[in-house]
Tab-separated table of C-alpha atoms in Angstrom:
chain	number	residue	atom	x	y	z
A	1	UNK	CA	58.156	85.876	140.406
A	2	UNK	CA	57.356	85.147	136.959
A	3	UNK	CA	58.564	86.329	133.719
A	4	UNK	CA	58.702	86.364	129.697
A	5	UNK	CA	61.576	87.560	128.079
A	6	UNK	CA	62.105	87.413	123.842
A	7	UNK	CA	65.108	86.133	121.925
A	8	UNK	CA	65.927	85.250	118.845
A	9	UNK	CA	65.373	81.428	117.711
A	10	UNK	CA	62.643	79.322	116.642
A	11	UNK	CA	60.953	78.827	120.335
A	12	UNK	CA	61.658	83.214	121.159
A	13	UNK	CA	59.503	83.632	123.812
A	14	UNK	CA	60.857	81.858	127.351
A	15	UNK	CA	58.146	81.882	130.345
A	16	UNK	CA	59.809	81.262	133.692
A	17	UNK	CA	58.385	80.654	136.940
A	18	UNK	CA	60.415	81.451	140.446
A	19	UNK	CA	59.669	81.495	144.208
A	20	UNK	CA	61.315	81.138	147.038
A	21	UNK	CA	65.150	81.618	147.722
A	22	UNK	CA	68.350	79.484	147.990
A	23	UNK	CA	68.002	75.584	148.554
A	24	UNK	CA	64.243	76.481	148.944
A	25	UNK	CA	64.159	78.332	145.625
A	26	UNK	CA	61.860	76.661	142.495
A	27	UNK	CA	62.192	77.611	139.540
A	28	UNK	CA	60.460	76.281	135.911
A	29	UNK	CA	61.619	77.779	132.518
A	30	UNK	CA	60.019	76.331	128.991
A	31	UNK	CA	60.135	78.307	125.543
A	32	UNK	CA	57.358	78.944	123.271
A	33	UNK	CA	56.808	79.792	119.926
A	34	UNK	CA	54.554	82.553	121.140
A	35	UNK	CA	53.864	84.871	123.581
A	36	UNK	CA	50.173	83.576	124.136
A	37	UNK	CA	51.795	79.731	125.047
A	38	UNK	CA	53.997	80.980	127.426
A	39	UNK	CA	51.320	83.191	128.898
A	40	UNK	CA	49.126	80.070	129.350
A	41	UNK	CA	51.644	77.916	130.448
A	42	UNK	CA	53.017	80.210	133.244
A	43	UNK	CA	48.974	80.625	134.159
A	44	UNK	CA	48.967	76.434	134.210
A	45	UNK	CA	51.909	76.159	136.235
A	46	UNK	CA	51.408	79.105	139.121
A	47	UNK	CA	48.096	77.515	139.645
A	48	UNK	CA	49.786	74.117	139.886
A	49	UNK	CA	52.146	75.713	142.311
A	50	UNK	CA	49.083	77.332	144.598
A	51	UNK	CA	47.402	73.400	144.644
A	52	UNK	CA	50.624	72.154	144.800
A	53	UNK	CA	50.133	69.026	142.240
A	54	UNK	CA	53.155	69.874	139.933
A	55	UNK	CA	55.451	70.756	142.875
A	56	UNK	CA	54.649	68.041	145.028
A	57	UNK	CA	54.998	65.331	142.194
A	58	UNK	CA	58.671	67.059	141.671
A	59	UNK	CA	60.013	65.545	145.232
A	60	UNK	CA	58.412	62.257	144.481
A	61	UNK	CA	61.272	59.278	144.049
A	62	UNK	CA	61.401	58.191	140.177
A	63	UNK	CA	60.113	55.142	140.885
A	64	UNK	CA	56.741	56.158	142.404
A	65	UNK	CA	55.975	58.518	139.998
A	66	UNK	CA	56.793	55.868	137.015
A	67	UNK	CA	54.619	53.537	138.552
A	68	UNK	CA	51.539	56.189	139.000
A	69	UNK	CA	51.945	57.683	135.213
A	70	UNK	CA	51.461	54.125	133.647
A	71	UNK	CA	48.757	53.852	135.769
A	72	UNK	CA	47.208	57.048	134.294
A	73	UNK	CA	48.299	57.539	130.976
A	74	UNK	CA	48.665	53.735	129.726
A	75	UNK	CA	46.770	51.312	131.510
A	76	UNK	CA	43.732	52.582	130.274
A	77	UNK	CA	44.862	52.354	126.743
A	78	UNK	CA	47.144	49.984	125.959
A	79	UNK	CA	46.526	46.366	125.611
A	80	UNK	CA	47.608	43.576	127.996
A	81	UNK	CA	50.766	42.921	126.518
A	82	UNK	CA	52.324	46.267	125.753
A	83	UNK	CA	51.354	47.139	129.319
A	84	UNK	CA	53.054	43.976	131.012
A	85	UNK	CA	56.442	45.366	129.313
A	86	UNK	CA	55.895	49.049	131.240
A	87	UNK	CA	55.653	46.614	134.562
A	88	UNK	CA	58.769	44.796	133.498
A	89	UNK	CA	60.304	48.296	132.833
A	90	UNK	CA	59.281	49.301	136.180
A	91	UNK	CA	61.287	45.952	137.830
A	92	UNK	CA	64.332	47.036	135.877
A	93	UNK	CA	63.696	50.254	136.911
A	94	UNK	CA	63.892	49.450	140.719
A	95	UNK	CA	66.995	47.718	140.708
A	96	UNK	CA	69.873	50.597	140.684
A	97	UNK	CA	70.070	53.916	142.583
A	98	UNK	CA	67.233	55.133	139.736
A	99	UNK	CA	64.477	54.417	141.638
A	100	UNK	CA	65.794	56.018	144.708
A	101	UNK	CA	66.432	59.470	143.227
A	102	UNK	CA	63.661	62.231	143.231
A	103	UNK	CA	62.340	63.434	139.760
A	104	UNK	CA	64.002	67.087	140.229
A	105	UNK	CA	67.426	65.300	140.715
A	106	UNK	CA	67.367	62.818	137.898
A	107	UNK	CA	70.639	64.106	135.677
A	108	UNK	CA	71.120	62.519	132.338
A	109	UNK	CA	74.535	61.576	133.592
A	110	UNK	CA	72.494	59.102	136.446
A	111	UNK	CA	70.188	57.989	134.084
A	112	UNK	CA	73.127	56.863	131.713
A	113	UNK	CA	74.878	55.226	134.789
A	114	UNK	CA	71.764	53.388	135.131
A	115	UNK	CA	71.848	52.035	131.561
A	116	UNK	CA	75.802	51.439	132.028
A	117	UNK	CA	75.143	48.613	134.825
A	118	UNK	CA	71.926	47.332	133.396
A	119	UNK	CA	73.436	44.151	132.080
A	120	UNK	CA	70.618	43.334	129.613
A	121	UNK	CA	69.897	42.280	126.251
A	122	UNK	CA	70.251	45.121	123.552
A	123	UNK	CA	66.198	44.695	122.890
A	124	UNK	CA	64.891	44.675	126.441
A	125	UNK	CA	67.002	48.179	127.286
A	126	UNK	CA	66.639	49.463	124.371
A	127	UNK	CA	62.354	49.632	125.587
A	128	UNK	CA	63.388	50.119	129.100
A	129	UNK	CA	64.759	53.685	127.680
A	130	UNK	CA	61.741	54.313	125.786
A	131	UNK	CA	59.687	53.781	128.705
A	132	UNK	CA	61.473	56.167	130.449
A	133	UNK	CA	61.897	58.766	127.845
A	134	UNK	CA	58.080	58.935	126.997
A	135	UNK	CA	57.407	59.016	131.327
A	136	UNK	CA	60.020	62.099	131.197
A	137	UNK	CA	58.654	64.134	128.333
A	138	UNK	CA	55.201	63.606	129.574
A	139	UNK	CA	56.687	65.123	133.108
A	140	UNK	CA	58.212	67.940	131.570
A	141	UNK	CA	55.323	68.897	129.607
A	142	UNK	CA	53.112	68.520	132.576
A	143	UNK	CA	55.515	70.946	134.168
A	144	UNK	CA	57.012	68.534	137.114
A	145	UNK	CA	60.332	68.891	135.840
A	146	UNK	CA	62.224	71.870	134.650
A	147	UNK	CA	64.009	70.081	131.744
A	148	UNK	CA	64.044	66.633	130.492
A	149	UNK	CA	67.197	64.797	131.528
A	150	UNK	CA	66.348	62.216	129.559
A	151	UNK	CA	65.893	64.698	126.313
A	152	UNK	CA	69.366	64.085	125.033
A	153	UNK	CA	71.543	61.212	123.887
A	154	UNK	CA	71.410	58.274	126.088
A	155	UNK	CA	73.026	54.994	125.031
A	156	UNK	CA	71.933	51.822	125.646
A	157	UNK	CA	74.564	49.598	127.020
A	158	UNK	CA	73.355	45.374	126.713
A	159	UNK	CA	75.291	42.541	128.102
A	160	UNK	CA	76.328	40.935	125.301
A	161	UNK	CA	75.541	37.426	126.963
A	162	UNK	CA	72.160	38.352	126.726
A	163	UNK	CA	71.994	40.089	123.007
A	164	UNK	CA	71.020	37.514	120.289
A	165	UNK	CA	74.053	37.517	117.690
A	166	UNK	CA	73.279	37.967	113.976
A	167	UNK	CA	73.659	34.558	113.705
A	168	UNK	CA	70.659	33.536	115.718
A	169	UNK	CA	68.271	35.878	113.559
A	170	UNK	CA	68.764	34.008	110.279
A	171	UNK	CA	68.887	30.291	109.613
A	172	UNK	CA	70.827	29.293	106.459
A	173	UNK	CA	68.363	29.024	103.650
A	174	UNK	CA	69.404	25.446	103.226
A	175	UNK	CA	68.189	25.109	106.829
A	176	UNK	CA	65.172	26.309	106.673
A	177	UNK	CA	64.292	24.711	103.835
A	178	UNK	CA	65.013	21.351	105.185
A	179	UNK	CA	62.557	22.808	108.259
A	180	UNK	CA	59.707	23.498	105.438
A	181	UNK	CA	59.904	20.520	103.828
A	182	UNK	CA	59.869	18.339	106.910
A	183	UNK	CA	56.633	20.259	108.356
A	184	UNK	CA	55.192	19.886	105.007
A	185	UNK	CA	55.687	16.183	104.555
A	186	UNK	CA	55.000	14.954	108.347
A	187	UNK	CA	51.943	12.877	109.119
A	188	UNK	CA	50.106	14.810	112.221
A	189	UNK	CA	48.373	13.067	114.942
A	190	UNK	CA	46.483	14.912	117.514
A	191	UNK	CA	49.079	15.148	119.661
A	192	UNK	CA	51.376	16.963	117.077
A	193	UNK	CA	49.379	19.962	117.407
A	194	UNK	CA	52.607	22.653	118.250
A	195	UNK	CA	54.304	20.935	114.943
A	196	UNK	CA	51.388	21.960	112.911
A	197	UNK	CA	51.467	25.331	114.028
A	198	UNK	CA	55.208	25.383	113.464
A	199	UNK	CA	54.212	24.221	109.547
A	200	UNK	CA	51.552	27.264	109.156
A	201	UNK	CA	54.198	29.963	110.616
A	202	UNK	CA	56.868	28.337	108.214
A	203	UNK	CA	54.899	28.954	105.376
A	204	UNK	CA	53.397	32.269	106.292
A	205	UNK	CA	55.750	33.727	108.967
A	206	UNK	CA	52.684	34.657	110.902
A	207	UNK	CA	53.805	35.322	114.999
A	208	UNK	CA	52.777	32.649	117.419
A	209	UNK	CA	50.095	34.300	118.843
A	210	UNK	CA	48.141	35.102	115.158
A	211	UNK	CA	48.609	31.398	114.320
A	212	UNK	CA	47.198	30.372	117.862
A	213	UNK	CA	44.089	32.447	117.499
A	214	UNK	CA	43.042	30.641	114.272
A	215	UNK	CA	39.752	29.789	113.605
A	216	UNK	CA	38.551	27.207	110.796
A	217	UNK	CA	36.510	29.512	109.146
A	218	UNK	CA	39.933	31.620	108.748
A	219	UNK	CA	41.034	29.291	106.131
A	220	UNK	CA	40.146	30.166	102.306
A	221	UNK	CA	41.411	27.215	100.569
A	222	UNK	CA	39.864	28.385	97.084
A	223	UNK	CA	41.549	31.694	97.093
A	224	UNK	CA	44.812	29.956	99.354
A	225	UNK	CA	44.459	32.332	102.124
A	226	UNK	CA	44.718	32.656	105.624
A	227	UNK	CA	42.597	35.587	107.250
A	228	UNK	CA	44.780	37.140	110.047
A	229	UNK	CA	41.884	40.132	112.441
A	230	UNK	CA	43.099	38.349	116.174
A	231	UNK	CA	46.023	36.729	118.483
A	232	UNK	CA	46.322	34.910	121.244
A	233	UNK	CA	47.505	36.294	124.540
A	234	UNK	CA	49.354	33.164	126.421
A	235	UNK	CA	50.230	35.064	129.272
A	236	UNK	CA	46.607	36.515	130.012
A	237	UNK	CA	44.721	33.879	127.759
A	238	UNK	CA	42.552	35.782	126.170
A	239	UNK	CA	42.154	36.447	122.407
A	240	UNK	CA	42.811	40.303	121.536
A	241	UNK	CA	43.513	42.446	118.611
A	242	UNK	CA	46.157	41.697	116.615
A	243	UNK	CA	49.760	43.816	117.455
A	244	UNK	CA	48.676	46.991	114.727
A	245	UNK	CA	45.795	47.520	112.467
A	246	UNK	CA	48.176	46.601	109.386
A	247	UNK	CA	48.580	43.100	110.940
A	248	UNK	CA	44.810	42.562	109.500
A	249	UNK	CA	45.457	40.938	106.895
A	250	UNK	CA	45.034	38.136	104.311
A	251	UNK	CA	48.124	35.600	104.059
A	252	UNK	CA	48.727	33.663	100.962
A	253	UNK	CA	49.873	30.472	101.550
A	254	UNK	CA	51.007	27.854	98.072
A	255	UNK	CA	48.318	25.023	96.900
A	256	UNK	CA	50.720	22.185	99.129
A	257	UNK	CA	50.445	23.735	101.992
A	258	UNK	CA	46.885	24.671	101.619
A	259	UNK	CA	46.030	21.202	101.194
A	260	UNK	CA	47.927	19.976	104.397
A	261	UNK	CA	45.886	22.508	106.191
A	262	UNK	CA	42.475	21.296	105.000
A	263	UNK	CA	43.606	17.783	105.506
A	264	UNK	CA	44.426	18.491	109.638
A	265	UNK	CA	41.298	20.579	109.970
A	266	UNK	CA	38.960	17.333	108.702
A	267	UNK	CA	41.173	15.336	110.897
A	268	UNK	CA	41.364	17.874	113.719
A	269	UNK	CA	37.305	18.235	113.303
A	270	UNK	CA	36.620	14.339	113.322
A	271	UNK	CA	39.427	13.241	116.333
A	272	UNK	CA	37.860	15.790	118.222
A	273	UNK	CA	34.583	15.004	118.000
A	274	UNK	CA	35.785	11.118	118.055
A	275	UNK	CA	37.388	11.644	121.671
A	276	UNK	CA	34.343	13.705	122.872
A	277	UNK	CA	36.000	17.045	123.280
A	278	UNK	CA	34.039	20.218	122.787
A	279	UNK	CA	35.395	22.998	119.910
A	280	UNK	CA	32.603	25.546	120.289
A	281	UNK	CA	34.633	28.249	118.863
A	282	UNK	CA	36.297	26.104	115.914
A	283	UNK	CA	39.354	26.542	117.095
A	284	UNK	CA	42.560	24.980	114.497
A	285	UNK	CA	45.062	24.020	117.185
A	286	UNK	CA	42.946	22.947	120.086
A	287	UNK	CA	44.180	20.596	122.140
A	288	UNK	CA	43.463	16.939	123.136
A	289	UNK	CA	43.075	19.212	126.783
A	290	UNK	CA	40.591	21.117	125.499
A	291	UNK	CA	43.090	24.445	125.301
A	292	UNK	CA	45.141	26.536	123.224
A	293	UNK	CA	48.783	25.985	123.243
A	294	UNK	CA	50.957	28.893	124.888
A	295	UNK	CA	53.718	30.415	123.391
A	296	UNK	CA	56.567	29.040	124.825
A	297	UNK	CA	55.638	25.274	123.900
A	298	UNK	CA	55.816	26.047	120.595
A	299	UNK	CA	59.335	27.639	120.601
A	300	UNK	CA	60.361	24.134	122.844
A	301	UNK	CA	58.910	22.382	120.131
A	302	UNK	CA	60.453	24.513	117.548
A	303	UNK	CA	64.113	23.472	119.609
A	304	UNK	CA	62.760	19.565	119.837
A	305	UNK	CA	62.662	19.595	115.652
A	306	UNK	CA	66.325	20.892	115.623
A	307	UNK	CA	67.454	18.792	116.831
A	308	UNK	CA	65.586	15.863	115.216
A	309	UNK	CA	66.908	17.424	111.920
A	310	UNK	CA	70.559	17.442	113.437
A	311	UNK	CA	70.735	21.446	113.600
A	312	UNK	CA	72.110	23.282	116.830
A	313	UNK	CA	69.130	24.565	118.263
A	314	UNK	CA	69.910	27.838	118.693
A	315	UNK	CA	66.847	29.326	116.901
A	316	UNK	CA	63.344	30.790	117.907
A	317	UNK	CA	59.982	29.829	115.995
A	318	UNK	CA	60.667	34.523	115.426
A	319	UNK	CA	63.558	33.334	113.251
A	320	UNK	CA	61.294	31.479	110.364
A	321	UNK	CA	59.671	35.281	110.628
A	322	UNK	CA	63.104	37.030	110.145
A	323	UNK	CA	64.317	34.621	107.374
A	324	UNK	CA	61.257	34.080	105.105
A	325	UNK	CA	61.044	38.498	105.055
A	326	UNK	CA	65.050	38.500	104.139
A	327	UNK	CA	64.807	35.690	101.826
A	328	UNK	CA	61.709	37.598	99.889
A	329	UNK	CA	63.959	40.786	99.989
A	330	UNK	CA	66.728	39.013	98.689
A	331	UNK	CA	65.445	38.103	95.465
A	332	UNK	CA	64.276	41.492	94.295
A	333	UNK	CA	61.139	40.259	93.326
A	334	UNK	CA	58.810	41.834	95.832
A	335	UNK	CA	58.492	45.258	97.185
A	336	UNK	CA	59.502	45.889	100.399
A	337	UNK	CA	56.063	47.868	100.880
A	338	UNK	CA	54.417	44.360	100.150
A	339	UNK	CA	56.809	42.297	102.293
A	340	UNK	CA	55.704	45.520	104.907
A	341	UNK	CA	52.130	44.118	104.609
A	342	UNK	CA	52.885	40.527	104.448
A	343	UNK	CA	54.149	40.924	107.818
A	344	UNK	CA	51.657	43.002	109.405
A	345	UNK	CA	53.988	46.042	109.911
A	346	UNK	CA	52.599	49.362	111.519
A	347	UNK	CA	55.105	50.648	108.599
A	348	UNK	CA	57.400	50.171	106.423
A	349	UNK	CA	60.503	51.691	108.824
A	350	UNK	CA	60.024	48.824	110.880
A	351	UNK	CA	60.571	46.185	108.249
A	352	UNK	CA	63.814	47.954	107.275
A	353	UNK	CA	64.872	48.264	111.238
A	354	UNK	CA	64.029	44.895	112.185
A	355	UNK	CA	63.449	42.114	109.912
A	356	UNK	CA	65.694	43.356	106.982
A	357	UNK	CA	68.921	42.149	107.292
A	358	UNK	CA	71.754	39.642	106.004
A	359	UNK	CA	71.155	35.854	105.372
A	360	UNK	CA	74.462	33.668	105.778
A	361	UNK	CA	74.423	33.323	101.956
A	362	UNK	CA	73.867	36.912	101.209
A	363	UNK	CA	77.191	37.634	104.066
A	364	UNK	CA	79.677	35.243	101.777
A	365	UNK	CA	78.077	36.302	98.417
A	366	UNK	CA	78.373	40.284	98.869
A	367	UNK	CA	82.017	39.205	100.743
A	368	UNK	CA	83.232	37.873	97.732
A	369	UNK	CA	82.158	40.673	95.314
A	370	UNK	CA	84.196	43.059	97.897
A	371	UNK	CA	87.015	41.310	97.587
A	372	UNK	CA	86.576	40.802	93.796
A	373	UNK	CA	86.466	44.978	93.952
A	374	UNK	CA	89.573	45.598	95.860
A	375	UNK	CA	91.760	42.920	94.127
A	376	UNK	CA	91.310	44.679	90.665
A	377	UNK	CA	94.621	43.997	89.919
């Protein structure tokens, strides 16, 4: 039996959908805005019902139907690396009783009790619930559930063992510097290819994959630019488009640095060619192997030179990223819609979300003027 009934509210009209009786009984209720939606949607779903796609989907386990809608609704969209973290989502996903429950008895109470013995890092839950949210809503809307279970406040729980403190997003400016002016001033052989691209992503705070996928020809040293339009993809080794269409960009870079960039690409150009081995796509940071570098031997490398400069390596090559946007903030000199840009940001939210944040010298600075405020007297 169906029905619409009208109530007050902003969604008044409800559609709902019954047959059957006790345990057997199934029963779908969504409200509209008008009468026409719920019309159509109760048309949508009793003609699910009679084909039995909707229904049949409800009974599925969680885990089968997760790994069937990324199939559908992202793999075809979404590039290689966004879609690797929905299959890394999906392992997570298959670990507790989650992936043995049926989509019409997910509760949000099960799905927090999920997230409650996760025992991740706050960053790698924190998309494992997103992942799950947007698989929910697009099940509810496509009328296999009833209501969204994941719809209301969830909290992410992270092992804190596995959540990078504060103090492992910022270096000390003093730090860094020392970092800067190291990269700046080395001499680079061929086989100091993962420093060099340490020194551009000091001095630009491009990610590893945009300063991978540079080209010669991406180097302006009249105007002292670097031309960011494509990344490197270690994991699938491909090039691709960079992460949003704001991280197209140009990249100023300061005269000194410049100039150690145009003095490793006519060194890069003429070792090359002096060992024999082919560059047919002009590649800056090609290897004496004929290859790019993947990620994860630059962020060694990145440990190897902290500990040359007596630092506790505690930092990833991200961290020149997250300290060269704070340290711009921090002087009040540029806009944070530029420093948006600078970084390639989708928008400007994400800038303030995840890249804004304390330095160590901005912690004891504003610490003292707190204390200056309370101790009037």
């Amino acid at each position: 039996m169906s029905s619409i009934q009208k109530k007050h509210g902003k969604l008044p009209y409800t559609a709902q959908f019954t047959r059957g009786s006790g345990t057997d009984r199934i029963r779908q209720d969504k409200s509209f805005r008008t009468k026409k939606e719920a019309r159509d949607w109760l048309y949508q779903i009793e003609n699910d019902f009679v084909n039995g796609s909707s229904f049949k989907k409800s009974k599925m386990q969680f885990i089968d139907y997760y790994k069937d809608w990324v199939k559908l609704y992202k793999e075809p969209v979404v590039g290689l690396a966004t879609l690797e973290s929905y299959r890394v989502s999906e392992k997570h996903f298959r670990r507790g009783a989650l992936a043995m429950t049926r989509m019409d008895q997910l509760t949000r109470d099960k799905i927090q009790m999920f997230f409650n013995n996760l025992n991740l890092a706050h960053e790698t839950a924190r998309k494992d619930l997103g992942h799950l949210r947007a698989c929910l809503r697009d099940a509810y809307d496509d009328g296999v559930l009833n209501r969204n279970p994941a719809g209301g406040r969830i909290r992410v729980v992270a092992d804190p063992r596995k959540t990078k403190p504060d103090d492992r997003k910022f270096m000390a400016i003093k730090d860094f510097r020392r970092i800067q002016n190291f990269l700046l001033e080395y001499d680079y052989r061929l086989s100091d290819v993962n420093r060099m691209v340490l020194m551009i992503i000091s001095q630009t705070a491009l990610r590893v994959g945009e300063a991978l996928a540079l080209r010669y020809e991406d180097i302006n040293q009249f105007k002292c630019e670097i031309i960011i339009d494509e990344s490197w993809d270690s994991m699938h080794n491909l090039f691709k488009e960079p992460k949003t269409k704001n991280s197209i960009r140009n990249v100023p870079v300061s005269r000194t640095a410049m100039n150690k960039i145009v003095k490793w690409i006519e060194f890069h150009r003429r070792e090359l060619f002096r060992r024999g081995i082919a560059n047919p796509e002009q590649l800056l940071f090609q290897t004496r192997q004929a290859k790019l570098p993947d990620s994860n031997s630059i962020n060694s490398a990145y440990h190897q030179l902290q500990k040359h400069l007596k630092m506790e390596s505690k930092f990833s090559t991200h961290t020149m990223r997250h300290t060269l946007a704070s340290m711009m903030l921090a002087t009040g000199e540029v806009s944070l819609a530029y420093i948006s840009h600078y970084l390639g940001h989708a928008n400007i939210m994400i800038t303030q979300k995840y890249y804004i944040g304390l330095l160590p010298e901005q912690v004891e600075n504003e610490s003292a003027k707190v204390v200056e405020i309370v101790d009037f007297g």
